[in-house]
PDB file of C-alpha atoms in Angstrom:
ATOM      1  CA  MET A  10     -35.404 -23.034  25.563  1.00 53.00           C
ATOM      2  CA  ARG A  11     -35.271 -19.392  24.447  1.00 64.00           C
ATOM      3  CA  LYS A  12     -38.151 -18.159  21.879  1.00 72.00           C
ATOM      4  CA  LEU A  13     -36.201 -15.683  19.553  1.00 78.00           C
ATOM      5  CA  PRO A  14     -37.459 -13.917  16.436  1.00 83.00           C
ATOM      6  CA  PRO A  15     -35.264 -15.072  13.427  1.00 84.00           C
ATOM      7  CA  LEU A  16     -31.746 -13.974  13.771  1.00 86.00           C
ATOM      8  CA  ASN A  17     -31.555 -12.412  10.294  1.00 88.00           C
ATOM      9  CA  ALA A  18     -34.382 -10.016  11.219  1.00 89.00           C
ATOM     10  CA  ILE A  19     -32.958  -9.093  14.432  1.00 90.00           C
ATOM     11  CA  ARG A  20     -29.679  -8.369  12.725  1.00 90.00           C
ATOM     12  CA  ALA A  21     -31.461  -6.398  10.022  1.00 91.00           C
ATOM     13  CA  PHE A  22     -33.369  -4.230  12.470  1.00 92.00           C
ATOM     14  CA  GLU A  23     -30.188  -3.450  14.492  1.00 92.00           C
ATOM     15  CA  ALA A  24     -28.402  -2.096  11.357  1.00 91.00           C
ATOM     16  CA  VAL A  25     -31.378  -0.113  10.262  1.00 91.00           C
ATOM     17  CA  ALA A  26     -31.770   1.308  13.912  1.00 91.00           C
ATOM     18  CA  ARG A  27     -28.257   2.090  13.984  1.00 91.00           C
ATOM     19  CA  ARG A  28     -27.995   3.572  10.203  1.00 90.00           C
ATOM     20  CA  LEU A  29     -31.470   4.921   9.954  1.00 90.00           C
ATOM     21  CA  SER A  30     -31.398   3.899   6.641  1.00 90.00           C
ATOM     22  CA  PHE A  31     -32.381   0.712   4.859  1.00 90.00           C
ATOM     23  CA  ALA A  32     -29.814   1.583   1.950  1.00 89.00           C
ATOM     24  CA  GLU A  33     -27.101   1.723   4.131  1.00 90.00           C
ATOM     25  CA  ALA A  34     -28.111  -1.317   6.410  1.00 89.00           C
ATOM     26  CA  ALA A  35     -28.281  -3.369   3.080  1.00 90.00           C
ATOM     27  CA  GLU A  36     -24.830  -2.169   2.207  1.00 89.00           C
ATOM     28  CA  GLU A  37     -23.226  -3.209   5.558  1.00 88.00           C
ATOM     29  CA  LEU A  38     -24.977  -6.489   5.441  1.00 89.00           C
ATOM     30  CA  SER A  39     -24.321  -7.327   1.664  1.00 87.00           C
ATOM     31  CA  VAL A  40     -28.060  -7.611   0.959  1.00 89.00           C
ATOM     32  CA  THR A  41     -30.696  -5.408  -1.049  1.00 90.00           C
ATOM     33  CA  ALA A  42     -32.656  -2.659   0.550  1.00 88.00           C
ATOM     34  CA  THR A  43     -35.808  -4.872  -0.272  1.00 90.00           C
ATOM     35  CA  ALA A  44     -34.334  -7.728   1.561  1.00 90.00           C
ATOM     36  CA  ILE A  45     -33.805  -5.361   4.739  1.00 91.00           C
ATOM     37  CA  SER A  46     -37.283  -4.070   4.447  1.00 90.00           C
ATOM     38  CA  HIS A  47     -38.784  -7.674   4.081  1.00 91.00           C
ATOM     39  CA  GLN A  48     -36.757  -8.521   7.381  1.00 91.00           C
ATOM     40  CA  ILE A  49     -38.065  -5.796   9.260  1.00 91.00           C
ATOM     41  CA  ARG A  50     -41.725  -6.562   8.340  1.00 91.00           C
ATOM     42  CA  HIS A  51     -40.926 -10.050   9.302  1.00 89.00           C
ATOM     43  CA  LEU A  52     -39.805  -9.011  12.557  1.00 90.00           C
ATOM     44  CA  GLU A  53     -42.698  -6.681  12.968  1.00 89.00           C
ATOM     45  CA  ALA A  54     -45.216  -9.482  12.022  1.00 89.00           C
ATOM     46  CA  TYR A  55     -43.384 -11.915  14.675  1.00 88.00           C
ATOM     47  CA  LEU A  56     -43.685  -9.394  17.471  1.00 88.00           C
ATOM     48  CA  GLY A  57     -47.104  -7.947  16.842  1.00 88.00           C
ATOM     49  CA  TYR A  58     -46.131  -4.180  16.616  1.00 89.00           C
ATOM     50  CA  GLN A  59     -44.244  -1.752  14.429  1.00 92.00           C
ATOM     51  CA  VAL A  60     -40.565  -0.996  15.118  1.00 92.00           C
ATOM     52  CA  VAL A  61     -39.741   1.161  12.265  1.00 92.00           C
ATOM     53  CA  GLU A  62     -41.826   4.197  11.058  1.00 91.00           C
ATOM     54  CA  ARG A  63     -41.496   4.529   7.287  1.00 86.00           C
ATOM     55  CA  ARG A  64     -41.709   8.235   6.200  1.00 82.00           C
ATOM     56  CA  PRO A  65     -41.389   9.566   2.658  1.00 77.00           C
ATOM     57  CA  ARG A  66     -37.818  10.533   2.743  1.00 77.00           C
ATOM     58  CA  GLN A  67     -36.482   9.143   5.902  1.00 83.00           C
ATOM     59  CA  ILE A  68     -37.240   6.513   8.577  1.00 87.00           C
ATOM     60  CA  ALA A  69     -37.393   6.699  12.228  1.00 90.00           C
ATOM     61  CA  LEU A  70     -37.807   4.161  14.991  1.00 92.00           C
ATOM     62  CA  THR A  71     -41.102   3.848  17.022  1.00 92.00           C
ATOM     63  CA  PRO A  72     -41.191   4.088  20.701  1.00 91.00           C
ATOM     64  CA  ALA A  73     -41.061   0.297  20.711  1.00 91.00           C
ATOM     65  CA  GLY A  74     -38.041   0.271  18.340  1.00 90.00           C
ATOM     66  CA  GLN A  75     -36.327   2.904  20.468  1.00 92.00           C
ATOM     67  CA  GLU A  76     -36.837   0.673  23.683  1.00 91.00           C
ATOM     68  CA  LEU A  77     -35.544  -2.424  21.696  1.00 90.00           C
ATOM     69  CA  PHE A  78     -32.562  -0.923  19.917  1.00 91.00           C
ATOM     70  CA  PRO A  79     -30.044  -0.437  22.710  1.00 90.00           C
ATOM     71  CA  LYS A  80     -30.590  -3.720  24.356  1.00 89.00           C
ATOM     72  CA  LEU A  81     -30.051  -5.236  21.026  1.00 88.00           C
ATOM     73  CA  GLN A  82     -26.823  -3.435  20.450  1.00 87.00           C
ATOM     74  CA  THR A  83     -25.465  -4.346  23.788  1.00 86.00           C
ATOM     75  CA  ALA A  84     -26.369  -7.957  22.976  1.00 86.00           C
ATOM     76  CA  PHE A  85     -24.240  -7.638  19.753  1.00 83.00           C
ATOM     77  CA  ASP A  86     -21.532  -6.065  21.300  1.00 80.00           C
ATOM     78  CA  ILE A  87     -21.520  -9.104  23.840  1.00 80.00           C
ATOM     79  CA  LEU A  88     -21.585 -11.456  21.114  1.00 79.00           C
ATOM     80  CA  GLY A  89     -18.634  -9.608  19.545  1.00 74.00           C
ATOM     81  CA  GLU A  90     -16.726  -9.610  22.549  1.00 69.00           C
ATOM     82  CA  ALA A  91     -17.089 -13.386  23.036  1.00 68.00           C
ATOM     83  CA  PHE A  92     -15.933 -14.150  19.421  1.00 66.00           C
ATOM     84  CA  ALA A  93     -13.015 -11.524  19.760  1.00 61.00           C
ATOM     85  CA  MET A  94     -11.663 -13.638  22.468  1.00 56.00           C
ATOM     86  CA  LEU A  95     -11.099 -16.514  20.135  1.00 54.00           C
ATOM     87  CA  ASP A  96      -8.887 -14.324  17.938  1.00 54.00           C
ATOM     88  CA  LYS A  97      -5.484 -16.069  17.114  1.00 51.00           C
ATOM     89  CA  ASP A  98      -2.434 -14.625  18.692  1.00 45.00           C
ATOM     90  CA  VAL A  99      -1.657 -12.320  15.840  1.00 46.00           C
ATOM     91  CA  GLU A 100      -4.843 -10.699  15.858  1.00 68.00           C
ATOM     92  CA  GLN A 101      -4.297 -10.084  19.492  1.00 76.00           C
ATOM     93  CA  SER A 102      -1.313  -8.065  18.635  1.00 84.00           C
ATOM     94  CA  LEU A 103      -2.842  -6.086  15.746  1.00 90.00           C
ATOM     95  CA  VAL A 104      -4.147  -2.672  16.177  1.00 94.00           C
ATOM     96  CA  ARG A 105      -6.209  -0.964  13.768  1.00 94.00           C
ATOM     97  CA  VAL A 106      -6.176   3.012  14.366  1.00 96.00           C
ATOM     98  CA  THR A 107      -8.206   5.717  12.591  1.00 96.00           C
ATOM     99  CA  THR A 108      -7.480   9.584  12.616  1.00 95.00           C
ATOM    100  CA  THR A 109      -7.232  12.234  10.442  1.00 92.00           C
ATOM    101  CA  TYR A 110      -4.633  12.863   7.788  1.00 92.00           C
ATOM    102  CA  ALA A 111      -2.701  15.982   9.496  1.00 93.00           C
ATOM    103  CA  PHE A 112      -2.746  14.159  12.984  1.00 95.00           C
ATOM    104  CA  ALA A 113      -1.366  10.852  11.441  1.00 96.00           C
ATOM    105  CA  GLU A 114       1.197  12.931   9.582  1.00 94.00           C
ATOM    106  CA  ARG A 115       2.331  15.436  12.151  1.00 95.00           C
ATOM    107  CA  TRP A 116       1.721  13.721  15.559  1.00 96.00           C
ATOM    108  CA  LEU A 117       1.310   9.875  15.496  1.00 97.00           C
ATOM    109  CA  VAL A 118       3.822   8.845  12.713  1.00 95.00           C
ATOM    110  CA  PRO A 119       6.904  10.791  14.252  1.00 93.00           C
ATOM    111  CA  ARG A 120       6.146   9.005  17.622  1.00 95.00           C
ATOM    112  CA  LEU A 121       5.656   5.505  16.271  1.00 96.00           C
ATOM    113  CA  PRO A 122       9.317   4.727  16.280  1.00 95.00           C
ATOM    114  CA  GLU A 123       9.499   5.199  20.066  1.00 94.00           C
ATOM    115  CA  PHE A 124       6.381   2.840  20.458  1.00 96.00           C
ATOM    116  CA  PHE A 125       7.935   0.191  18.020  1.00 96.00           C
ATOM    117  CA  GLU A 126      11.205   0.274  20.237  1.00 95.00           C
ATOM    118  CA  LYS A 127       9.105  -0.806  23.126  1.00 94.00           C
ATOM    119  CA  HIS A 128       6.586  -2.911  21.688  1.00 94.00           C
ATOM    120  CA  GLY A 129       7.955  -4.436  18.493  1.00 91.00           C
ATOM    121  CA  GLU A 130       5.745  -7.396  18.670  1.00 91.00           C
ATOM    122  CA  ILE A 131       2.574  -5.311  17.975  1.00 93.00           C
ATOM    123  CA  ARG A 132       1.525  -4.456  14.556  1.00 92.00           C
ATOM    124  CA  VAL A 133      -0.182  -1.107  13.984  1.00 95.00           C
ATOM    125  CA  GLU A 134      -2.483  -0.150  10.724  1.00 94.00           C
ATOM    126  CA  VAL A 135      -3.397   3.471  10.304  1.00 96.00           C
ATOM    127  CA  GLU A 136      -6.433   4.255   8.506  1.00 94.00           C
ATOM    128  CA  THR A 137      -6.450   8.005   7.696  1.00 93.00           C
ATOM    129  CA  ASP A 138      -9.528   9.628   7.067  1.00 88.00           C
ATOM    130  CA  ASP A 139     -11.076  13.162   7.957  1.00 84.00           C
ATOM    131  CA  ASP A 140     -14.637  11.657   8.257  1.00 83.00           C
ATOM    132  CA  VAL A 141     -15.792   9.963  11.421  1.00 85.00           C
ATOM    133  CA  LEU A 142     -15.495   6.224  10.656  1.00 85.00           C
ATOM    134  CA  ASP A 143     -17.670   3.823  12.753  1.00 85.00           C
ATOM    135  CA  LEU A 144     -15.298   1.608  14.629  1.00 88.00           C
ATOM    136  CA  ARG A 145     -17.727  -1.523  14.493  1.00 81.00           C
ATOM    137  CA  VAL A 146     -18.684  -1.358  10.993  1.00 78.00           C
ATOM    138  CA  ASP A 147     -15.272  -0.647   9.655  1.00 81.00           C
ATOM    139  CA  ARG A 148     -13.627  -3.106  12.115  1.00 84.00           C
ATOM    140  CA  LEU A 149     -11.348  -0.456  13.618  1.00 91.00           C
ATOM    141  CA  ASP A 150      -9.888  -0.601  17.291  1.00 93.00           C
ATOM    142  CA  LEU A 151      -9.340   2.762  18.145  1.00 95.00           C
ATOM    143  CA  ALA A 152      -9.779   6.233  16.896  1.00 96.00           C
ATOM    144  CA  ILE A 153      -8.059   9.708  17.829  1.00 96.00           C
ATOM    145  CA  ARG A 154     -10.685  12.379  16.976  1.00 93.00           C
ATOM    146  CA  TYR A 155     -10.917  16.193  17.250  1.00 91.00           C
ATOM    147  CA  GLY A 156     -13.646  18.389  18.176  1.00 87.00           C
ATOM    148  CA  PRO A 157     -15.323  20.376  20.936  1.00 85.00           C
ATOM    149  CA  GLU A 158     -15.122  19.261  24.449  1.00 76.00           C
ATOM    150  CA  ALA A 159     -18.686  20.129  24.682  1.00 64.00           C
ATOM    151  CA  SER A 160     -19.465  16.953  22.603  1.00 66.00           C
ATOM    152  CA  VAL A 161     -17.370  14.507  24.640  1.00 66.00           C
ATOM    153  CA  ASN A 162     -19.247  11.740  26.211  1.00 66.00           C
ATOM    154  CA  GLU A 163     -18.516   8.959  28.432  1.00 61.00           C
ATOM    155  CA  ASP A 164     -17.268   6.808  25.812  1.00 76.00           C
ATOM    156  CA  VAL A 165     -14.666   9.432  24.816  1.00 87.00           C
ATOM    157  CA  GLU A 166     -11.565  10.078  26.675  1.00 92.00           C
ATOM    158  CA  VAL A 167     -10.031  13.435  26.288  1.00 93.00           C
ATOM    159  CA  LEU A 168      -6.086  13.341  25.739  1.00 95.00           C
ATOM    160  CA  PHE A 169      -5.328  16.940  25.402  1.00 95.00           C
ATOM    161  CA  SER A 170      -6.510  20.371  24.292  1.00 94.00           C
ATOM    162  CA  ASP A 171      -4.526  22.639  21.642  1.00 95.00           C
ATOM    163  CA  ARG A 172      -4.421  26.149  20.603  1.00 96.00           C
ATOM    164  CA  TYR A 173      -3.965  27.723  17.472  1.00 96.00           C
ATOM    165  CA  ILE A 174      -0.727  29.674  16.743  1.00 96.00           C
ATOM    166  CA  PRO A 175       0.798  31.127  13.519  1.00 96.00           C
ATOM    167  CA  VAL A 176       4.179  29.594  12.548  1.00 96.00           C
ATOM    168  CA  SER A 177       6.640  29.916   9.552  1.00 94.00           C
ATOM    169  CA  LEU A 178       9.829  27.989   8.378  1.00 94.00           C
ATOM    170  CA  ALA A 179      12.622  29.204  10.836  1.00 92.00           C
ATOM    171  CA  ASP A 180      15.090  29.771   7.980  1.00 87.00           C
ATOM    172  CA  ARG A 181      12.823  32.159   6.201  1.00 77.00           C
ATOM    173  CA  PRO A 182      13.700  35.843   6.602  1.00 70.00           C
ATOM    174  CA  GLU A 183      10.964  37.567   9.054  1.00 70.00           C
ATOM    175  CA  THR A 184       8.548  39.846   7.442  1.00 71.00           C
ATOM    176  CA  GLY A 185       5.318  41.209   8.778  1.00 78.00           C
ATOM    177  CA  LEU A 186       2.170  39.212   8.494  1.00 86.00           C
ATOM    178  CA  GLN A 187       0.461  42.181   6.558  1.00 83.00           C
ATOM    179  CA  ASP A 188       2.919  41.477   3.898  1.00 80.00           C
ATOM    180  CA  SER A 189       3.130  37.859   3.809  1.00 86.00           C
ATOM    181  CA  ARG A 190       1.009  35.126   1.937  1.00 91.00           C
ATOM    182  CA  LEU A 191      -1.037  33.320   4.632  1.00 95.00           C
ATOM    183  CA  LEU A 192      -1.743  29.666   4.369  1.00 95.00           C
ATOM    184  CA  GLY A 193      -5.062  28.515   5.497  1.00 93.00           C
ATOM    185  CA  PHE A 194      -7.522  25.556   4.957  1.00 92.00           C
ATOM    186  CA  ARG A 195     -11.086  24.889   4.891  1.00 86.00           C
ATOM    187  CA  TRP A 196     -12.577  23.339   8.111  1.00 82.00           C
ATOM    188  CA  ARG A 197     -14.225  19.823   6.891  1.00 75.00           C
ATOM    189  CA  ASN A 198     -16.965  20.491   9.406  1.00 71.00           C
ATOM    190  CA  PRO A 199     -17.735  24.074   9.370  1.00 67.00           C
ATOM    191  CA  ASP A 200     -20.192  23.810  12.313  1.00 68.00           C
ATOM    192  CA  MET A 201     -17.150  23.414  14.576  1.00 72.00           C
ATOM    193  CA  GLY A 202     -16.223  26.979  14.012  1.00 73.00           C
ATOM    194  CA  GLY A 203     -12.336  26.601  13.858  1.00 82.00           C
ATOM    195  CA  PRO A 204      -9.786  29.357  14.362  1.00 91.00           C
ATOM    196  CA  THR A 205      -9.328  31.433  11.330  1.00 92.00           C
ATOM    197  CA  TRP A 206      -6.825  34.095  10.221  1.00 94.00           C
ATOM    198  CA  GLU A 207      -9.462  36.636  10.411  1.00 94.00           C
ATOM    199  CA  GLU A 208     -10.144  35.988  14.086  1.00 94.00           C
ATOM    200  CA  TRP A 209      -6.397  36.038  14.679  1.00 95.00           C
ATOM    201  CA  PHE A 210      -6.031  39.506  13.511  1.00 94.00           C
ATOM    202  CA  LYS A 211      -8.971  40.681  15.373  1.00 94.00           C
ATOM    203  CA  GLU A 212      -7.384  39.441  18.493  1.00 94.00           C
ATOM    204  CA  ALA A 213      -4.176  41.124  17.484  1.00 93.00           C
ATOM    205  CA  GLY A 214      -5.923  44.453  16.903  1.00 93.00           C
ATOM    206  CA  GLU A 215      -4.681  44.465  13.193  1.00 93.00           C
ATOM    207  CA  PRO A 216      -6.588  44.682  10.026  1.00 93.00           C
ATOM    208  CA  PHE A 217      -7.214  41.473   8.201  1.00 91.00           C
ATOM    209  CA  PRO A 218      -5.234  41.213   4.844  1.00 91.00           C
ATOM    210  CA  SER A 219      -8.079  39.046   3.355  1.00 88.00           C
ATOM    211  CA  ASP A 220      -6.355  39.358  -0.186  1.00 90.00           C
ATOM    212  CA  ARG A 221      -3.198  37.607   1.110  1.00 91.00           C
ATOM    213  CA  ILE A 222      -4.956  34.330   2.213  1.00 93.00           C
ATOM    214  CA  ILE A 223      -3.985  31.168   0.010  1.00 94.00           C
ATOM    215  CA  ARG A 224      -6.738  28.525   1.103  1.00 92.00           C
ATOM    216  CA  PHE A 225      -6.360  24.858   0.585  1.00 93.00           C
ATOM    217  CA  SER A 226      -9.088  22.071   0.790  1.00 89.00           C
ATOM    218  CA  ASP A 227      -7.400  20.250   3.697  1.00 88.00           C
ATOM    219  CA  GLU A 228      -4.982  20.726   6.480  1.00 91.00           C
ATOM    220  CA  SER A 229      -2.468  18.359   5.185  1.00 91.00           C
ATOM    221  CA  ALA A 230      -2.208  20.526   1.832  1.00 93.00           C
ATOM    222  CA  ALA A 231      -1.429  23.637   3.966  1.00 95.00           C
ATOM    223  CA  PHE A 232       1.206  21.997   5.789  1.00 95.00           C
ATOM    224  CA  ASN A 233       2.946  20.872   2.801  1.00 94.00           C
ATOM    225  CA  ALA A 234       2.568  24.564   1.659  1.00 95.00           C
ATOM    226  CA  LEU A 235       4.261  25.632   4.899  1.00 95.00           C
ATOM    227  CA  ASP A 236       7.094  23.327   4.376  1.00 95.00           C
ATOM    228  CA  GLN A 237       7.466  24.543   0.658  1.00 94.00           C
ATOM    229  CA  GLY A 238       8.124  28.247   2.424  1.00 92.00           C
ATOM    230  CA  LEU A 239       4.965  29.663   0.669  1.00 93.00           C
ATOM    231  CA  GLY A 240       3.968  31.347   4.008  1.00 93.00           C
ATOM    232  CA  PRO A 241       3.135  31.268   7.483  1.00 95.00           C
ATOM    233  CA  LEU A 242       0.189  28.812   8.845  1.00 96.00           C
ATOM    234  CA  LEU A 243      -2.168  29.401  11.522  1.00 96.00           C
ATOM    235  CA  SER A 244      -1.830  25.798  13.072  1.00 95.00           C
ATOM    236  CA  SER A 245      -2.818  23.533  15.875  1.00 95.00           C
ATOM    237  CA  SER A 246      -0.064  23.745  18.480  1.00 96.00           C
ATOM    238  CA  ALA A 247      -0.096  19.997  18.893  1.00 95.00           C
ATOM    239  CA  LEU A 248       0.728  19.495  14.927  1.00 96.00           C
ATOM    240  CA  VAL A 249       3.674  21.888  15.185  1.00 96.00           C
ATOM    241  CA  GLU A 250       5.425  20.776  18.306  1.00 93.00           C
ATOM    242  CA  LYS A 251       7.967  18.503  16.955  1.00 91.00           C
ATOM    243  CA  GLY A 252       8.866  21.239  14.478  1.00 93.00           C
ATOM    244  CA  LEU A 253       9.394  23.988  16.844  1.00 94.00           C
ATOM    245  CA  GLN A 254      11.558  21.533  19.052  1.00 92.00           C
ATOM    246  CA  THR A 255      13.728  20.653  16.325  1.00 93.00           C
ATOM    247  CA  GLY A 256      14.079  24.444  15.146  1.00 94.00           C
ATOM    248  CA  ARG A 257      12.354  23.572  11.863  1.00 94.00           C
ATOM    249  CA  TYR A 258       9.366  25.996  12.557  1.00 96.00           C
ATOM    250  CA  GLN A 259       9.292  29.278  14.513  1.00 94.00           C
ATOM    251  CA  GLN A 260       6.192  30.747  16.478  1.00 94.00           C
ATOM    252  CA  ILE A 261       5.287  34.429  15.185  1.00 93.00           C
ATOM    253  CA  PRO A 262       4.663  36.306  18.182  1.00 92.00           C
ATOM    254  CA  GLY A 263       0.777  37.259  18.725  1.00 93.00           C
ATOM    255  CA  PRO A 264      -2.372  35.876  20.146  1.00 95.00           C
ATOM    256  CA  GLU A 265      -2.963  32.149  20.611  1.00 96.00           C
ATOM    257  CA  LEU A 266      -6.582  30.986  19.884  1.00 96.00           C
ATOM    258  CA  ARG A 267      -8.284  28.364  21.625  1.00 94.00           C
ATOM    259  CA  GLY A 268      -8.629  25.068  19.796  1.00 93.00           C
ATOM    260  CA  PHE A 269     -10.391  21.761  20.550  1.00 93.00           C
ATOM    261  CA  ALA A 270      -9.850  18.710  22.125  1.00 93.00           C
ATOM    262  CA  TYR A 271      -7.976  15.548  20.717  1.00 95.00           C
ATOM    263  CA  CYS A 272      -9.911  12.457  22.126  1.00 94.00           C
ATOM    264  CA  LEU A 273      -9.351   8.615  22.427  1.00 96.00           C
ATOM    265  CA  VAL A 274     -12.268   6.460  21.526  1.00 94.00           C
ATOM    266  CA  LEU A 275     -11.899   2.635  21.876  1.00 94.00           C
ATOM    267  CA  ASN A 276     -14.103  -0.040  20.095  1.00 91.00           C
ATOM    268  CA  PRO A 277     -15.926  -1.964  22.883  1.00 86.00           C
ATOM    269  CA  LEU A 278     -15.875  -5.142  20.797  1.00 82.00           C
ATOM    270  CA  SER A 279     -11.806  -5.202  20.826  1.00 85.00           C
ATOM    271  CA  ARG A 280     -10.726  -2.813  23.799  1.00 86.00           C
ATOM    272  CA  ASN A 281      -9.539  -5.789  25.642  1.00 86.00           C
ATOM    273  CA  LYS A 282      -7.231  -7.051  23.226  1.00 87.00           C
ATOM    274  CA  HIS A 283      -3.686  -6.960  24.172  1.00 89.00           C
ATOM    275  CA  GLY A 284      -2.331  -4.832  21.116  1.00 92.00           C
ATOM    276  CA  VAL A 285      -5.130  -2.468  21.847  1.00 94.00           C
ATOM    277  CA  LYS A 286      -4.615  -1.949  25.399  1.00 93.00           C
ATOM    278  CA  THR A 287      -0.855  -1.379  24.978  1.00 95.00           C
ATOM    279  CA  PHE A 288      -1.319   1.213  22.127  1.00 97.00           C
ATOM    280  CA  ALA A 289      -4.053   2.963  23.975  1.00 97.00           C
ATOM    281  CA  ASP A 290      -1.807   3.078  27.126  1.00 96.00           C
ATOM    282  CA  TRP A 291       1.165   4.300  24.949  1.00 97.00           C
ATOM    283  CA  VAL A 292      -1.258   7.186  23.352  1.00 97.00           C
ATOM    284  CA  ARG A 293      -1.977   8.268  26.842  1.00 96.00           C
ATOM    285  CA  GLN A 294       1.499   8.568  27.993  1.00 96.00           C
ATOM    286  CA  ALA A 295       2.311  10.458  24.803  1.00 95.00           C
ATOM    287  CA  ALA A 296      -0.481  12.813  25.295  1.00 95.00           C
ATOM    288  CA  LYS A 297       0.752  13.921  28.793  1.00 92.00           C
ATOM    289  CA  GLN A 298       3.891  14.979  27.434  1.00 87.00           C
ATOM    290  CA  ILE A 299       2.381  17.746  25.190  1.00 78.00           C
TER     291      ILE A 299
END
């Protein structure tokens, strides 16, 4: 017979180790932070050594906790996979996807009719959020994320990389960019150092008309302004591909700035579900056509 610490204490520690926060672990497990702290102390008393180091404004794992955490996380993943196999048929055909607002609107949704023509038995739920969601915690099956290739690891699969190009509505009269209102948006993660109009004009060897910029808080709003004819937008080539093909948009001649990578991330707990495997394969094939 296996001798194990109380399962509630193990579960509390795994959540704290993953979140590095008593409060967030408590919210995830629907208990109080005091209860989480009590469970951690209970576990430490059982083990005879400390697994969490409590600091004034944050917590950290002790060396023993750092060694224990990945093994517990693997164990919980195995448990999750075991119970996932017991899902009903309807759950096997349900795919929960998360991605950014702009990517969903401009790349994913226009291609979904093609997916449903081939796989009408599969249901898809799309969770749009510009923040990176935890697939396990939020019960999501896969994510399509955007960022530098340098941050890619073995759990992340690169679908394609993009470049940034200036585009405008094709039916608008051509005017010089120096005389146009220029549409931009604030990068949600400023540390990414995403392409900007200032960088584009520098590459073009032209003065930067900073007083001509209309800046929006997010990319989707900037696209809506483009569609209303307010001015050209410096955009990811992947997000305007369909518009360029249909003739709705036109590319303005000039430099093309290097962008980042769109990546596929699968939840290890549900990656073997029929619907998830089918949808992931379809996304890979669609990405090859970029």
